[in-house]
CSV table of C-alpha atoms in Angstrom, one decimal:
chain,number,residue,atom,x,y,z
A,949,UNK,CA,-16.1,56.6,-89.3
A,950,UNK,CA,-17.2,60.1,-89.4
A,951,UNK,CA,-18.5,59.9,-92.4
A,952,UNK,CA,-20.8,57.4,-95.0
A,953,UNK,CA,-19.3,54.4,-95.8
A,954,UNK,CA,-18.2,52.9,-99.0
A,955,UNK,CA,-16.5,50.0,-100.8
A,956,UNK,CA,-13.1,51.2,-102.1
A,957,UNK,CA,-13.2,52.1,-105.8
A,958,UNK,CA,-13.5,50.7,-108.4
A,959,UNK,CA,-16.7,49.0,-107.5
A,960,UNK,CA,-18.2,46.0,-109.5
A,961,UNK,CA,-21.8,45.3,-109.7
A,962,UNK,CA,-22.9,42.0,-107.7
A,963,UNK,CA,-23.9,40.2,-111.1
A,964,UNK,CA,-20.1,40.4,-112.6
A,965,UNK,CA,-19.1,38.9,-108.8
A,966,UNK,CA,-21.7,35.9,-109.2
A,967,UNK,CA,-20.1,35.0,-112.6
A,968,UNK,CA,-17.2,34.6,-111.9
A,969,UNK,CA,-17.8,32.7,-108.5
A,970,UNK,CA,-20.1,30.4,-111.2
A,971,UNK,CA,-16.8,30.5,-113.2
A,972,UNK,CA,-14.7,29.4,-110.8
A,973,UNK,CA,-17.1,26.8,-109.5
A,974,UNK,CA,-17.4,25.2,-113.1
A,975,UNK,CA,-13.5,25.7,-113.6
A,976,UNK,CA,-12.1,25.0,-110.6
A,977,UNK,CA,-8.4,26.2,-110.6
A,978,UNK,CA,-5.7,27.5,-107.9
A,979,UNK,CA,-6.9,31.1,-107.8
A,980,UNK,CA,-8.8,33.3,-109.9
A,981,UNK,CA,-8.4,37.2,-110.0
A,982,UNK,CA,-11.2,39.1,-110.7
A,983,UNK,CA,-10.4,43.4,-112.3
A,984,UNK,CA,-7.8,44.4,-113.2
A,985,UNK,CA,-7.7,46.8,-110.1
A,986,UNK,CA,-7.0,43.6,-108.1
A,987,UNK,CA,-4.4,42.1,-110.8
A,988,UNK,CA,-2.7,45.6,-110.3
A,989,UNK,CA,-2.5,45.2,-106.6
A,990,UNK,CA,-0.9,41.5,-107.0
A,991,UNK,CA,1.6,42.2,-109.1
A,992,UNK,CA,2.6,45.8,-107.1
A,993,UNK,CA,2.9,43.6,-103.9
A,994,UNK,CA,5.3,41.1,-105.5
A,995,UNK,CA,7.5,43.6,-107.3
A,996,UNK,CA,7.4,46.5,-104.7
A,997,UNK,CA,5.3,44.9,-101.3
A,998,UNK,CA,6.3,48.4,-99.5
A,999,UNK,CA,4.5,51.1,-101.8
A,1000,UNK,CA,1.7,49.4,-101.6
A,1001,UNK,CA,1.2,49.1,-97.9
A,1002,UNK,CA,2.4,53.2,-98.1
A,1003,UNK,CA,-0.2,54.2,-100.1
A,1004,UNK,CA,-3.0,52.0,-98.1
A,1005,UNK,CA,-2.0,54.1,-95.1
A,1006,UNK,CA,-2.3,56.9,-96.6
A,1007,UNK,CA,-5.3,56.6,-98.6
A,1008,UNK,CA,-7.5,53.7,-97.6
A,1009,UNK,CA,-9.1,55.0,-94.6
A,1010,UNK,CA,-10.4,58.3,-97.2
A,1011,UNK,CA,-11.4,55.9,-100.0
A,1012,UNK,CA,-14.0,54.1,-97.9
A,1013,UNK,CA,-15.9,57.4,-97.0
A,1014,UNK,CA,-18.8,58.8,-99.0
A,1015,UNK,CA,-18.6,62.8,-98.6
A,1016,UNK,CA,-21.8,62.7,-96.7
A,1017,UNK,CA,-21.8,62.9,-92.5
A,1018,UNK,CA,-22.6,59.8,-91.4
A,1019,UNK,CA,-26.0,60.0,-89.0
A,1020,UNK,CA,-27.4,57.9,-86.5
A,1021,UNK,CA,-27.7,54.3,-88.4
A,1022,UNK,CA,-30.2,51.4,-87.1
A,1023,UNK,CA,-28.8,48.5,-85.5
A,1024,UNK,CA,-28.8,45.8,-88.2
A,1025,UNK,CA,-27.2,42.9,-86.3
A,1026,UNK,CA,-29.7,40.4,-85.8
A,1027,UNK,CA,-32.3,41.5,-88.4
A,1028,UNK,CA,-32.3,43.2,-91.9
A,1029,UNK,CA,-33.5,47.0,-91.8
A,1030,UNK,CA,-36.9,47.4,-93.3
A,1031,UNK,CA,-37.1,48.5,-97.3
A,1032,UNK,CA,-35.4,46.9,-100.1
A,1033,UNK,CA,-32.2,48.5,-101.0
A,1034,UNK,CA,-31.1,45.9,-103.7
A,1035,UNK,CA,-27.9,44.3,-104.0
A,1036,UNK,CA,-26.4,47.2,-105.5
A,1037,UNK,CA,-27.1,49.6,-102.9
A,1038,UNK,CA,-26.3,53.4,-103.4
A,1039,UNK,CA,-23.8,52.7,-105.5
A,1040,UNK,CA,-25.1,51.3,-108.6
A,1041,UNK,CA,-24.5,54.1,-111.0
A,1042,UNK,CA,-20.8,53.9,-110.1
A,1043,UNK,CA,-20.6,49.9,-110.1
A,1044,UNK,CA,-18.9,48.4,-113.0
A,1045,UNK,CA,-20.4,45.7,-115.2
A,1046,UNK,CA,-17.7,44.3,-116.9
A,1047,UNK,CA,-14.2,43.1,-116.4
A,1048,UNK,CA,-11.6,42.7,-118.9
A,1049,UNK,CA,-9.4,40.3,-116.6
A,1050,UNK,CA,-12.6,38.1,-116.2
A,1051,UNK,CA,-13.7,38.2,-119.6
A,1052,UNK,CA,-9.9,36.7,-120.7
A,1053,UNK,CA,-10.4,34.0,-117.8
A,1054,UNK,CA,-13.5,33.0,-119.6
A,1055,UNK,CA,-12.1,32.8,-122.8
A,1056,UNK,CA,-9.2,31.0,-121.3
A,1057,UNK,CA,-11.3,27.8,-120.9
C-alpha cells in the first residue's frame, strides 16, 4: 500500500473486543455479532449480497489507508519492534468504547 495502514472504520477499542470474547466464552452460543457496523453488513449480504461486494471494491482498498505516505517499515516477522505502542496503537482517539449490539447481547442473558 502506498500509503499508512489502518483497520477499516469504525474501530473498537481492544477492551470492548475482550468482553465480548469473555461473553461469548461464558455464554456460549451459535454466533455472536459484535457493532452494529458488523450487524449492518450481515443483514445487507442476506437481503442484497451484490451491493455489498460493489461497494467493497470500490471502497475497501481507500478505507484501510491513513493519509500519511507510508515509509520504509522494520521487518517485524520474527520479533516485536522495540517501544511499546499499546494495544490501541495510533488509533485510540478514534476507537470506540462501547457497543450498543453488545451491550443488548449482555442483557440478553
Amino acid at each position: 500500500m502506498p500509503r499508512k495502514a489502518q483497520p477499516v472504520p469504525p474501530v473498537f477499542a481492544p477492551e470492548l473486543a475482550a468482553g465480548a470474547i469473555r461473553h461469548a466464552a461464558e455464554h456460549p452460543s451459535r454466533e455472536m455479532v459484535v457493532g452494529g457496523s458488523a450487524l449492518q453488513a450481515i443483514l445487507g449480504q442476506k437481503l442484497v449480497p451484490g451491493i455489498a461486494d460493489r461497494y467493497l471494491a470500490a471502497k475497501g482498498y481507500e478505507s484501510q489507508q491513513r493519509p500519511e505516505t507510508e515509509t520504509a517499515r522494520k521487518d517485524n516477522l520474527f520479533e516485536p519492534l522495540p517501544g511499546d505502542r499499546g494495544a490501541e496503537g495510533p488509533f485510540k482517539a478514534q476507537s470506540k468504547r462501547a457497543s450498543l449490539q453488545l451491550r443488548l447481547r449482555e442483557l440478553d442473558r
